[in-house]
PDB file of C-alpha atoms and ligand atoms in Angstrom:
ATOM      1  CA  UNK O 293      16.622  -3.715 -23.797  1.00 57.00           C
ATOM      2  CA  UNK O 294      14.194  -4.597 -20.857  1.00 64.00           C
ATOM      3  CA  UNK O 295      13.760  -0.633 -20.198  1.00 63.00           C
ATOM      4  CA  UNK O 296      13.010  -0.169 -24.024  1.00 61.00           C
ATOM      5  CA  UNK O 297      10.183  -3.003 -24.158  1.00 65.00           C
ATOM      6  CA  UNK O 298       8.766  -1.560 -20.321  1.00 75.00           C
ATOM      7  CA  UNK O 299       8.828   2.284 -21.896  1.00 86.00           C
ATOM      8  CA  UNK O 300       5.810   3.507 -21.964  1.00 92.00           C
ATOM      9  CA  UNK O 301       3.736   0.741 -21.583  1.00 94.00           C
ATOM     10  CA  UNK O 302       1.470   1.846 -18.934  1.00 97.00           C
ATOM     11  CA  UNK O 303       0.473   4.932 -21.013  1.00 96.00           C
ATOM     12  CA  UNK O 304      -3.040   4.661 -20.673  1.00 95.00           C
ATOM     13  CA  UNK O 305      -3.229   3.369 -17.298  1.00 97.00           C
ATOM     14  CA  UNK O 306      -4.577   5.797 -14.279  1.00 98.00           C
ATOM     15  CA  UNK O 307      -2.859   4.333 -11.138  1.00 98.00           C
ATOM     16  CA  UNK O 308      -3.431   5.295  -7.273  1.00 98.00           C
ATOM     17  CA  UNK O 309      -1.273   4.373  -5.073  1.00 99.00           C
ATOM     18  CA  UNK O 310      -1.590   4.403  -1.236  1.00 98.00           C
ATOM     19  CA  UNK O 311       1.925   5.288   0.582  1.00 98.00           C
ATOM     20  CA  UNK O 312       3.908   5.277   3.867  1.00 98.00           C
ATOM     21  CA  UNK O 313       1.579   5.290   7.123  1.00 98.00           C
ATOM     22  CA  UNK O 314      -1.500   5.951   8.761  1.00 98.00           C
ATOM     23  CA  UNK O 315      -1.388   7.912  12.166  1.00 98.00           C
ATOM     24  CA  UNK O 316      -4.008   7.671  14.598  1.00 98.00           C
ATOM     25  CA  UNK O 317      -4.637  10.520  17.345  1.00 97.00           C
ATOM     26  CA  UNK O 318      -4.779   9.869  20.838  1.00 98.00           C
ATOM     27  CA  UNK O 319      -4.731  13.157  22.681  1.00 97.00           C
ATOM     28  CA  UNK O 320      -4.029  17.134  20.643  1.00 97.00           C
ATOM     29  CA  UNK O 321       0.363  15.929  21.030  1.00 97.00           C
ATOM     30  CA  UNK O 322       0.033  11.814  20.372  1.00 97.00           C
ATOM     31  CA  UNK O 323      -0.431   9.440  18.229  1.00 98.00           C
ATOM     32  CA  UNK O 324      -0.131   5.843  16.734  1.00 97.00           C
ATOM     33  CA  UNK O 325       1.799   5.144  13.923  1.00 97.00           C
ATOM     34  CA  UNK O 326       4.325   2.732  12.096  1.00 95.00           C
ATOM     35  CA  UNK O 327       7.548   2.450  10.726  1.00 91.00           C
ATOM     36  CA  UNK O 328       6.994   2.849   7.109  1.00 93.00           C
ATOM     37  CA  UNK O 329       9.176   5.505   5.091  1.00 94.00           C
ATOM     38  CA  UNK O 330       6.963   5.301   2.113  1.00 96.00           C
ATOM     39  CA  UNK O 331       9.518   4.049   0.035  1.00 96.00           C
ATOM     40  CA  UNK O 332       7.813   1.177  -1.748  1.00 96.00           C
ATOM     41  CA  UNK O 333       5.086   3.124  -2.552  1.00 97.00           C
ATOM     42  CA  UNK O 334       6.780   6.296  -3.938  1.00 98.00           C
ATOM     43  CA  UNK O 335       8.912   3.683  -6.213  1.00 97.00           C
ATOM     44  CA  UNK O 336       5.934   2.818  -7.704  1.00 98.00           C
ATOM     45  CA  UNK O 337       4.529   5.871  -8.202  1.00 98.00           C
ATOM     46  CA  UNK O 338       7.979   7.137 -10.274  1.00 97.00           C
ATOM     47  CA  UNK O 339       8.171   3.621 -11.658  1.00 97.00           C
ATOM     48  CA  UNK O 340       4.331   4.088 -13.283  1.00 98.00           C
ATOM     49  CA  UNK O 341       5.211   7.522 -14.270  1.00 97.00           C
ATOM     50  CA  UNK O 342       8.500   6.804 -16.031  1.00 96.00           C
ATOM     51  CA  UNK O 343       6.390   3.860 -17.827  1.00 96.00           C
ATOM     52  CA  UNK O 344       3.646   6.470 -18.679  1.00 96.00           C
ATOM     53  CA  UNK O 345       0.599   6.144 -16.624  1.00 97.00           C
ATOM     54  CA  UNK O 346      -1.147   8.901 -15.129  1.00 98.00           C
ATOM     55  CA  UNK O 347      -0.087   8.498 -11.342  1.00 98.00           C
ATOM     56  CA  UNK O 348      -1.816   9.948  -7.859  1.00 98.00           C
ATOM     57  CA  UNK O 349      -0.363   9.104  -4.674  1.00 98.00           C
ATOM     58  CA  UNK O 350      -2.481   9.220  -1.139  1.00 98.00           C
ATOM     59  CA  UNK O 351       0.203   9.393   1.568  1.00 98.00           C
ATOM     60  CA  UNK O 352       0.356   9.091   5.152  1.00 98.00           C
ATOM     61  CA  UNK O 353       3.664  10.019   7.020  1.00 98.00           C
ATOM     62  CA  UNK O 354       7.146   9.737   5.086  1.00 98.00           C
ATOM     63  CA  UNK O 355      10.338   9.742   5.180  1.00 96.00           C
ATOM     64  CA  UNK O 356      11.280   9.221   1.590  1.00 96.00           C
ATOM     65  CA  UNK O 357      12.106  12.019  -0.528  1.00 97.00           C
ATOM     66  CA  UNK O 358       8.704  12.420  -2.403  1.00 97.00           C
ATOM     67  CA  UNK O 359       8.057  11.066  -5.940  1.00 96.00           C
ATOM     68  CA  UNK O 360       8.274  13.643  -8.866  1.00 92.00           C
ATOM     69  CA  UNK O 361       6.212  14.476 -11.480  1.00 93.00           C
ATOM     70  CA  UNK O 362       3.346  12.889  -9.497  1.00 97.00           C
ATOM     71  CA  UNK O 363      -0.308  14.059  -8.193  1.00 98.00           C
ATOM     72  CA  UNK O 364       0.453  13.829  -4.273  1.00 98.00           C
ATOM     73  CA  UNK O 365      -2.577  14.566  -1.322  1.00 98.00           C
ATOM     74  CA  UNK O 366      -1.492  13.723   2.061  1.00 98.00           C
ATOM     75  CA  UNK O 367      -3.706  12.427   4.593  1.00 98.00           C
ATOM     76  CA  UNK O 368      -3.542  11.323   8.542  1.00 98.00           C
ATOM     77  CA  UNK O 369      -5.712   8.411   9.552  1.00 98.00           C
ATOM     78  CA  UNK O 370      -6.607   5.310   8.076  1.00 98.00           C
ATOM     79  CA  UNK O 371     -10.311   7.283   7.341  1.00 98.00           C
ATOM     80  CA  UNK O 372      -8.968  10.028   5.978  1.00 98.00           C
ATOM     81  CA  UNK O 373      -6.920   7.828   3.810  1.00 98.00           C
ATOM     82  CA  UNK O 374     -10.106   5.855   2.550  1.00 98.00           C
ATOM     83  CA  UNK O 375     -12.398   9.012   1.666  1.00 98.00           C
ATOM     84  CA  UNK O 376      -8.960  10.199  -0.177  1.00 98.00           C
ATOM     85  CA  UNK O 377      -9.100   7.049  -2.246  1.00 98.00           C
ATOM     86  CA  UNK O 378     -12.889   6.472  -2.887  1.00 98.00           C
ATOM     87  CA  UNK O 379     -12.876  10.095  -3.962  1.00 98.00           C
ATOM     88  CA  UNK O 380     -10.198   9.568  -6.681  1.00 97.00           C
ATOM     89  CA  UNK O 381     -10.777   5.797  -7.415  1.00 97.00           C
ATOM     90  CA  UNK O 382     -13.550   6.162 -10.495  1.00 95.00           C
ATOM     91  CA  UNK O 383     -10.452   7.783 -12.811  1.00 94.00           C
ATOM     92  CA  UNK O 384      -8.185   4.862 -11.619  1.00 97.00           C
ATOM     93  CA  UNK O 385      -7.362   1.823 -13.667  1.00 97.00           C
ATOM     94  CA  UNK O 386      -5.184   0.037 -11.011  1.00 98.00           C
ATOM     95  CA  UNK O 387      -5.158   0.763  -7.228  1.00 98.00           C
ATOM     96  CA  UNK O 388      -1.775  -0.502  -5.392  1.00 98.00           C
ATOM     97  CA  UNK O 389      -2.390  -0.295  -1.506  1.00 98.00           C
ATOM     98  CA  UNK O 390       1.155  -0.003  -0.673  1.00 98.00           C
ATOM     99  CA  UNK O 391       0.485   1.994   2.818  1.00 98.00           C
ATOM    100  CA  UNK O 392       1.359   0.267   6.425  1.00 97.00           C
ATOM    101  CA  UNK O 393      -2.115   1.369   7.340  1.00 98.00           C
ATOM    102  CA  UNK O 394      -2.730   0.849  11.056  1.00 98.00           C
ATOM    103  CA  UNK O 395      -5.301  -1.757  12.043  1.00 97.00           C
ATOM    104  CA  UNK O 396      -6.891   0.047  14.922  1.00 98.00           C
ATOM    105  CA  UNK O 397      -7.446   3.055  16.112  1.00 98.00           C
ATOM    106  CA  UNK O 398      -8.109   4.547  19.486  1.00 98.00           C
ATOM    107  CA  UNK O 399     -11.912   4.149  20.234  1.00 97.00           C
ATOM    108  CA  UNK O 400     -12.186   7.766  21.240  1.00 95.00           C
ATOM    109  CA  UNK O 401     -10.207  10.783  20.540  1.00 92.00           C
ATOM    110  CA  UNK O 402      -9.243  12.895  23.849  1.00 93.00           C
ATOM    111  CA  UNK O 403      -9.655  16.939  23.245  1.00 96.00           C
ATOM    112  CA  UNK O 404      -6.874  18.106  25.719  1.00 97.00           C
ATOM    113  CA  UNK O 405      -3.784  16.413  26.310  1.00 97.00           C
ATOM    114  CA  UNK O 406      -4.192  13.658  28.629  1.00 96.00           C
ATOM    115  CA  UNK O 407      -2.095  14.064  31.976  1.00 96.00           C
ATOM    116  CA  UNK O 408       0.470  11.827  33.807  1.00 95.00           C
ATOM    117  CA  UNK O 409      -1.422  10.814  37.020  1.00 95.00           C
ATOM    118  CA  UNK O 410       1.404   7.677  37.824  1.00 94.00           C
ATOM    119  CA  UNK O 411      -1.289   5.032  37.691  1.00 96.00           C
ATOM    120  CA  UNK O 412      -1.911   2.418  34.728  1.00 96.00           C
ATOM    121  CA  UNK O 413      -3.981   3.722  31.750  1.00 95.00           C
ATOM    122  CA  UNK O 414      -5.547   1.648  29.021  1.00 95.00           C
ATOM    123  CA  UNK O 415      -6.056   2.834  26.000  1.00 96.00           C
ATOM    124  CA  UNK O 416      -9.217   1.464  24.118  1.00 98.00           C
ATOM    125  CA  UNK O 417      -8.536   0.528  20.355  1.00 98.00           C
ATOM    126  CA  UNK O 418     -11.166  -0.398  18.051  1.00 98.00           C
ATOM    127  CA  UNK O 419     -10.479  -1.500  14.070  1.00 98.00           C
ATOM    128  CA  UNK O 420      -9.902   0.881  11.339  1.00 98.00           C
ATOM    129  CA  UNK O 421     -11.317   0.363   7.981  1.00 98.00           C
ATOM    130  CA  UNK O 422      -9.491  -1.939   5.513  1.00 97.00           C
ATOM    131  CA  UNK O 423      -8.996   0.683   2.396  1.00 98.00           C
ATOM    132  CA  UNK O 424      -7.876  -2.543   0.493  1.00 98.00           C
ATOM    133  CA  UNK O 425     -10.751  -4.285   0.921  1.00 97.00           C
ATOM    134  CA  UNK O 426     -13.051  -1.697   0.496  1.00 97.00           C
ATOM    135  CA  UNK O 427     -11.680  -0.610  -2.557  1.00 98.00           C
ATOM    136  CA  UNK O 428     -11.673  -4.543  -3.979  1.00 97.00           C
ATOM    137  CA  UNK O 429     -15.077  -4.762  -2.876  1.00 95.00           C
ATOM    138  CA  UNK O 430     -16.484  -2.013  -5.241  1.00 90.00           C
ATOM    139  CA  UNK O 431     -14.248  -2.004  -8.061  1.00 89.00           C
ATOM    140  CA  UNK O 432     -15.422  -1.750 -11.295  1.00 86.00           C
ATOM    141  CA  UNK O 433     -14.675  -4.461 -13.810  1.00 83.00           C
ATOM    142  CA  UNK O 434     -11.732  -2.958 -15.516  1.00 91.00           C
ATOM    143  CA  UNK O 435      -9.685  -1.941 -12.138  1.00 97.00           C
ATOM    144  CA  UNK O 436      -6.561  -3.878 -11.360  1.00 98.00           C
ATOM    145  CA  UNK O 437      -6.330  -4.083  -7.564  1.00 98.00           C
ATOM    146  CA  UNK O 438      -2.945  -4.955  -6.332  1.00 98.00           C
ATOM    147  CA  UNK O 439      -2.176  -4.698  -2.249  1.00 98.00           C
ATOM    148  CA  UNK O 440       0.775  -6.448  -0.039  1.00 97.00           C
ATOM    149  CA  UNK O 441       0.952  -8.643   2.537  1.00 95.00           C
ATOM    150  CA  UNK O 442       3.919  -8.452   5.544  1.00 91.00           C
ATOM    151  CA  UNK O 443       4.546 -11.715   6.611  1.00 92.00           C
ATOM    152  CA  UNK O 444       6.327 -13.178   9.907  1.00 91.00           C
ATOM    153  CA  UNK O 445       5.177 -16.716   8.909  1.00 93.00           C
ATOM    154  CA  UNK O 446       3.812 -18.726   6.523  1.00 94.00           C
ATOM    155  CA  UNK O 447       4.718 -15.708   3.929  1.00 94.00           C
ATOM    156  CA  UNK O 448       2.632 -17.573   0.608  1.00 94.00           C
ATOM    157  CA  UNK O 449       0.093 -19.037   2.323  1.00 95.00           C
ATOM    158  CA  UNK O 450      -1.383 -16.142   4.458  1.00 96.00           C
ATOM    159  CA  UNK O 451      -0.807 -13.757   0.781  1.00 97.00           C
ATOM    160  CA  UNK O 452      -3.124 -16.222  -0.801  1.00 97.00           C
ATOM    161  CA  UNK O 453      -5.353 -15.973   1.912  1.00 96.00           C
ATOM    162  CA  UNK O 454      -5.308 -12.273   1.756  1.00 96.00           C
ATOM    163  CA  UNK O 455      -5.727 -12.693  -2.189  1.00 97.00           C
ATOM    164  CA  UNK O 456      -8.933 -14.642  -2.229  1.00 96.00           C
ATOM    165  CA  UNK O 457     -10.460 -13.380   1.123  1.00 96.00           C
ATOM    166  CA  UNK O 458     -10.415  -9.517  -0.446  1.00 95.00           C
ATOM    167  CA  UNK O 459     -10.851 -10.491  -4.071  1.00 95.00           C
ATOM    168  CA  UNK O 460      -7.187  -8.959  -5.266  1.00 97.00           C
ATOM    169  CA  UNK O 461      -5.746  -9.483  -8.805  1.00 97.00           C
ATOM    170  CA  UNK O 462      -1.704  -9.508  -7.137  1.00 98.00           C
ATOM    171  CA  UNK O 463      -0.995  -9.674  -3.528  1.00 98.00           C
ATOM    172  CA  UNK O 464       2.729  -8.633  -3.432  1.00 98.00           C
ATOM    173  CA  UNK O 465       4.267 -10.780   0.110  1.00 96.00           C
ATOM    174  CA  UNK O 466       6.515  -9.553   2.100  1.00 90.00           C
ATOM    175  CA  UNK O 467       8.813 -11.440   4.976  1.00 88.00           C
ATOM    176  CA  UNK O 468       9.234  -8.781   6.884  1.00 87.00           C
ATOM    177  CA  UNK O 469      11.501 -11.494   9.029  1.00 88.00           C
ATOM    178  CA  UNK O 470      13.976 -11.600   6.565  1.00 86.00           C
ATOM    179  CA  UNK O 471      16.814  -9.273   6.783  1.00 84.00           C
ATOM    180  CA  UNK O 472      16.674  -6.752   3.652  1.00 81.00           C
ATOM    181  CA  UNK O 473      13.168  -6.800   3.843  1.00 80.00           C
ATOM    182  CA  UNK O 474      10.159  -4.664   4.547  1.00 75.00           C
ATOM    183  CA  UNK O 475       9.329  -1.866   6.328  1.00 77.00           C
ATOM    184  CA  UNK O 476      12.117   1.128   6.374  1.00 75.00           C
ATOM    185  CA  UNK O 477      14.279  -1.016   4.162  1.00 82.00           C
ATOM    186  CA  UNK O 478      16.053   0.318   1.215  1.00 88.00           C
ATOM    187  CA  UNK O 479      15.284  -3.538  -0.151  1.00 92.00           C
ATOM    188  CA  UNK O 480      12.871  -5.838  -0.115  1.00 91.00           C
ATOM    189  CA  UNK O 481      12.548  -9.489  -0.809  1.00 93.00           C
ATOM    190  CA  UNK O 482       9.114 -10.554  -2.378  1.00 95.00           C
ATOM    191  CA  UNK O 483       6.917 -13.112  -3.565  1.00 97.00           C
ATOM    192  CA  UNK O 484       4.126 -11.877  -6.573  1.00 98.00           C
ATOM    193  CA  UNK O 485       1.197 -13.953  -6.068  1.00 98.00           C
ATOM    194  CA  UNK O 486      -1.530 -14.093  -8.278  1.00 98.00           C
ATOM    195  CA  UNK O 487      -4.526 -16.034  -9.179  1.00 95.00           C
ATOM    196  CA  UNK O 488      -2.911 -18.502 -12.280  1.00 93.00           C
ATOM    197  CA  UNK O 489       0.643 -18.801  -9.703  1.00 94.00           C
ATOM    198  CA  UNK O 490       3.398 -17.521  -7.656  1.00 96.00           C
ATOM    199  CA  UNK O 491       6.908 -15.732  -8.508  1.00 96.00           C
ATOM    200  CA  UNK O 492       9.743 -15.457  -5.838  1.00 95.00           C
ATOM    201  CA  UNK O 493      11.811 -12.814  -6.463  1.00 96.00           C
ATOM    202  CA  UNK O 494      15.848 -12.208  -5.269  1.00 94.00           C
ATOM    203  CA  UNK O 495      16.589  -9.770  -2.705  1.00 94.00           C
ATOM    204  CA  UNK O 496      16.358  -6.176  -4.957  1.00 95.00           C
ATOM    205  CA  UNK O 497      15.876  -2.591  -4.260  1.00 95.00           C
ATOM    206  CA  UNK O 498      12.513  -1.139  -4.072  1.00 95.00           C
ATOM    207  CA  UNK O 499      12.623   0.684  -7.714  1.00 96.00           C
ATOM    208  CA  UNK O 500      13.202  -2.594  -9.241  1.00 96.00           C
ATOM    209  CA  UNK O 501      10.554  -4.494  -7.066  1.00 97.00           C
ATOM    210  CA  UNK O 502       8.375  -1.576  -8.458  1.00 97.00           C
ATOM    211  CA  UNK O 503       9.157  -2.171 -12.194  1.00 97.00           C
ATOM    212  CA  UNK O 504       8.657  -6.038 -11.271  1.00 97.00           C
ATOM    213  CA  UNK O 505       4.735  -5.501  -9.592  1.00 98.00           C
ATOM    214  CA  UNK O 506       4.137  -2.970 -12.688  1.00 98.00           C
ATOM    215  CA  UNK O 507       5.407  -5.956 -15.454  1.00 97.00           C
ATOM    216  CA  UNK O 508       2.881  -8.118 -13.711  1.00 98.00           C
ATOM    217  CA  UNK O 509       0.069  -5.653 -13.610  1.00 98.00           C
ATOM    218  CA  UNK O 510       0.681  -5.133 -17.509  1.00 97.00           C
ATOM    219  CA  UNK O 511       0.554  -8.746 -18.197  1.00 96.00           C
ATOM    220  CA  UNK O 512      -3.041  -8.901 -16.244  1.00 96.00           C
ATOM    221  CA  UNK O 513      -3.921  -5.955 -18.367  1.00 95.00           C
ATOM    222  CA  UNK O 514      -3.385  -7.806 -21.423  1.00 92.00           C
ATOM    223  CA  UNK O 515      -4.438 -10.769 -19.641  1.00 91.00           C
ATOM    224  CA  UNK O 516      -8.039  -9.516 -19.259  1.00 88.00           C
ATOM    225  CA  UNK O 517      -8.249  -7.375 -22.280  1.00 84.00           C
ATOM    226  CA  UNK O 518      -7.716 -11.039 -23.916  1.00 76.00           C
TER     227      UNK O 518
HETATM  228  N1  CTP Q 151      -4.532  -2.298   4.248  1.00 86.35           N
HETATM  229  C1  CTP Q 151      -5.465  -1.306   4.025  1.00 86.35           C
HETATM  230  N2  CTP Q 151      -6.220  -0.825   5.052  1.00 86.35           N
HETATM  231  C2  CTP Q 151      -6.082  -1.323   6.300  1.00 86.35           C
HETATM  232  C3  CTP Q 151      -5.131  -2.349   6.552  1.00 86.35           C
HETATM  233  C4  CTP Q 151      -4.371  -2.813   5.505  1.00 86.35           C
HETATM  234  O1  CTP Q 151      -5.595  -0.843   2.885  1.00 86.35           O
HETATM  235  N3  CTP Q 151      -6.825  -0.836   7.282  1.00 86.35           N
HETATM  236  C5  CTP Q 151      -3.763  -2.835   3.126  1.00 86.35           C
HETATM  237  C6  CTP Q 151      -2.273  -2.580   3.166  1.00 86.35           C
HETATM  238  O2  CTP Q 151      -1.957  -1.390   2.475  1.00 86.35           O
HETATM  239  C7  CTP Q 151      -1.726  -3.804   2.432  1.00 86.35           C
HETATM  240  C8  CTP Q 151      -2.750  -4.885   2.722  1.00 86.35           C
HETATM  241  O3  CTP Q 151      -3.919  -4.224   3.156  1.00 86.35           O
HETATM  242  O4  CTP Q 151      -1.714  -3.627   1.037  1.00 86.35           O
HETATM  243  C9  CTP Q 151      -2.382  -5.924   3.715  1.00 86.35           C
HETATM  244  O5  CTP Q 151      -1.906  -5.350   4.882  1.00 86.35           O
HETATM  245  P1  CTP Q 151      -1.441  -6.312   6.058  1.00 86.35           P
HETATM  246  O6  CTP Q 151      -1.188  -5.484   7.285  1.00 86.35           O
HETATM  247  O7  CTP Q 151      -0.372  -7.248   5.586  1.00 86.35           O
HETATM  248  O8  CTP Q 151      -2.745  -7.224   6.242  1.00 86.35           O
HETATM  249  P2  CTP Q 151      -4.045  -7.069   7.054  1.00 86.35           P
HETATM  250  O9  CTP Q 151      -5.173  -7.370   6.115  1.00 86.35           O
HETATM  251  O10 CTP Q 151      -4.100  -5.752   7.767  1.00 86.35           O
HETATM  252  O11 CTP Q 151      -3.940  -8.276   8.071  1.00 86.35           O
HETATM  253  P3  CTP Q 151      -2.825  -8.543   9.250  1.00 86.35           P
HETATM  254  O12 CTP Q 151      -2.196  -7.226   9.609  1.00 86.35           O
HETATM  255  O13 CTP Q 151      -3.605  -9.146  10.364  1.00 86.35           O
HETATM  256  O14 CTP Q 151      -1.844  -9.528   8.642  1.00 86.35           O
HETATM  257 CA1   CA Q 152      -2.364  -4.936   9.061  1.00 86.35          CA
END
């Protein structure tokens, strides 16, 4: 049985996992955020436990019913997210960047509330740090770094980009176009891309796109273990 061969085969793995999303203050009452439930990523957090790796989740804002038997530490913004992760990241083996992390930020934060005056406001935005890359910049030779890519367009391509540009073992693509697919979804539809080729996977739920990403970061294991 495919369960049987999977059990336990992570055992000695240490994997951190970002999860659901980033939010961004604008005034004391606002912010920005996404639409992520933090589905994907709690999967793979009780996908790694059930296969016996040590598992600690960084989350954002959820609406998934939490993972169990997990380390969880919630966070806010996109910086609070990264400290989160650098501070945990030398015990990790593999990091999975499965958060919808916002890109940008507003450029200043307002103390009080800011009030309705009827004419146009602007809000200034500037760019938030890229955990991902951050983390694939500094890893140390024996961490697996795994992160996804949502897609409107040109869904292998621009995850092969994303896979050489930030130095990533697995980019996990996303057509976030597709019906089934994505953010909020109980489903997704995915493409594993890696360095040596591509795999296209069928429309499946997120626990078995989980077990799927986790089959390919054991084969990499062995892989570079040799
Ligand atoms: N990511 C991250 N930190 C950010 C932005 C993204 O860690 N500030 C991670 C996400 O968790 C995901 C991957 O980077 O694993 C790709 O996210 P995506 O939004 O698809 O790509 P970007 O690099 O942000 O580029 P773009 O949004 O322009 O496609
Ligand atoms: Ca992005």
């Amino acid at each position: 049985l495919e369960s049987e061969i999977r059990a336990r085969d992570l055992a000695r793995e240490h994997v951190l996992i970002t999860a659901g999303a980033t939010r961004e203050e604008i005034d004391p009452v606002r912010f920005i955020s996404n639409r992520s439930s933090g589905r994907m990523g709690f999967a793979l957090a009780e996908a790694a436990r059930a296969r016996g790796a040590q598992v600690t989740v960084i989350a954002g804002m959820t609406t998934a019913p939490e993972p169990y038997g997990v380390e969880l530490v919630r966070v806010c913004s996109a910086e609070e997210m990264l400290r989160a992760v650098l501070e945990r990241l030398p015990h990790a083996t593999a990091f999975i960047a499965a958060a919808a992390v916002a890109d940008y930020r507003p450029a200043t934060r307002q103390a009080q509330k800011i009030k309705k005056t009827g004419a146009r406001l602007t809000l200034e935005l500037e760019p938030t740090p890229d955990i991902l890359a951050t983390v694939a910049a500094r890893k140390h030779e024996s961490l697996l770094v795994v992160g996804f890519a949502a897609e409107t367009e040109r869904v292998v391509e621009h995850a092969r980009d994303k896979l050489e540009r930030k130095g990533l073992d697995l980019v996990v693509a996303n057509d976030v176009s597709q019906k089934g697919a994505g953010f909020d979804s109980e489903t997704n539809i995915v493409t594993l891309v890696t360095r040596d080729g591509e795999e296209s996977l069928p429309l499946m739920t997120k626990s078995e796109v989980a077990h799927r990403i986790l089959d390919t970061v054991a084969r990499l294991r062995k892989l570079a273990r040799g």
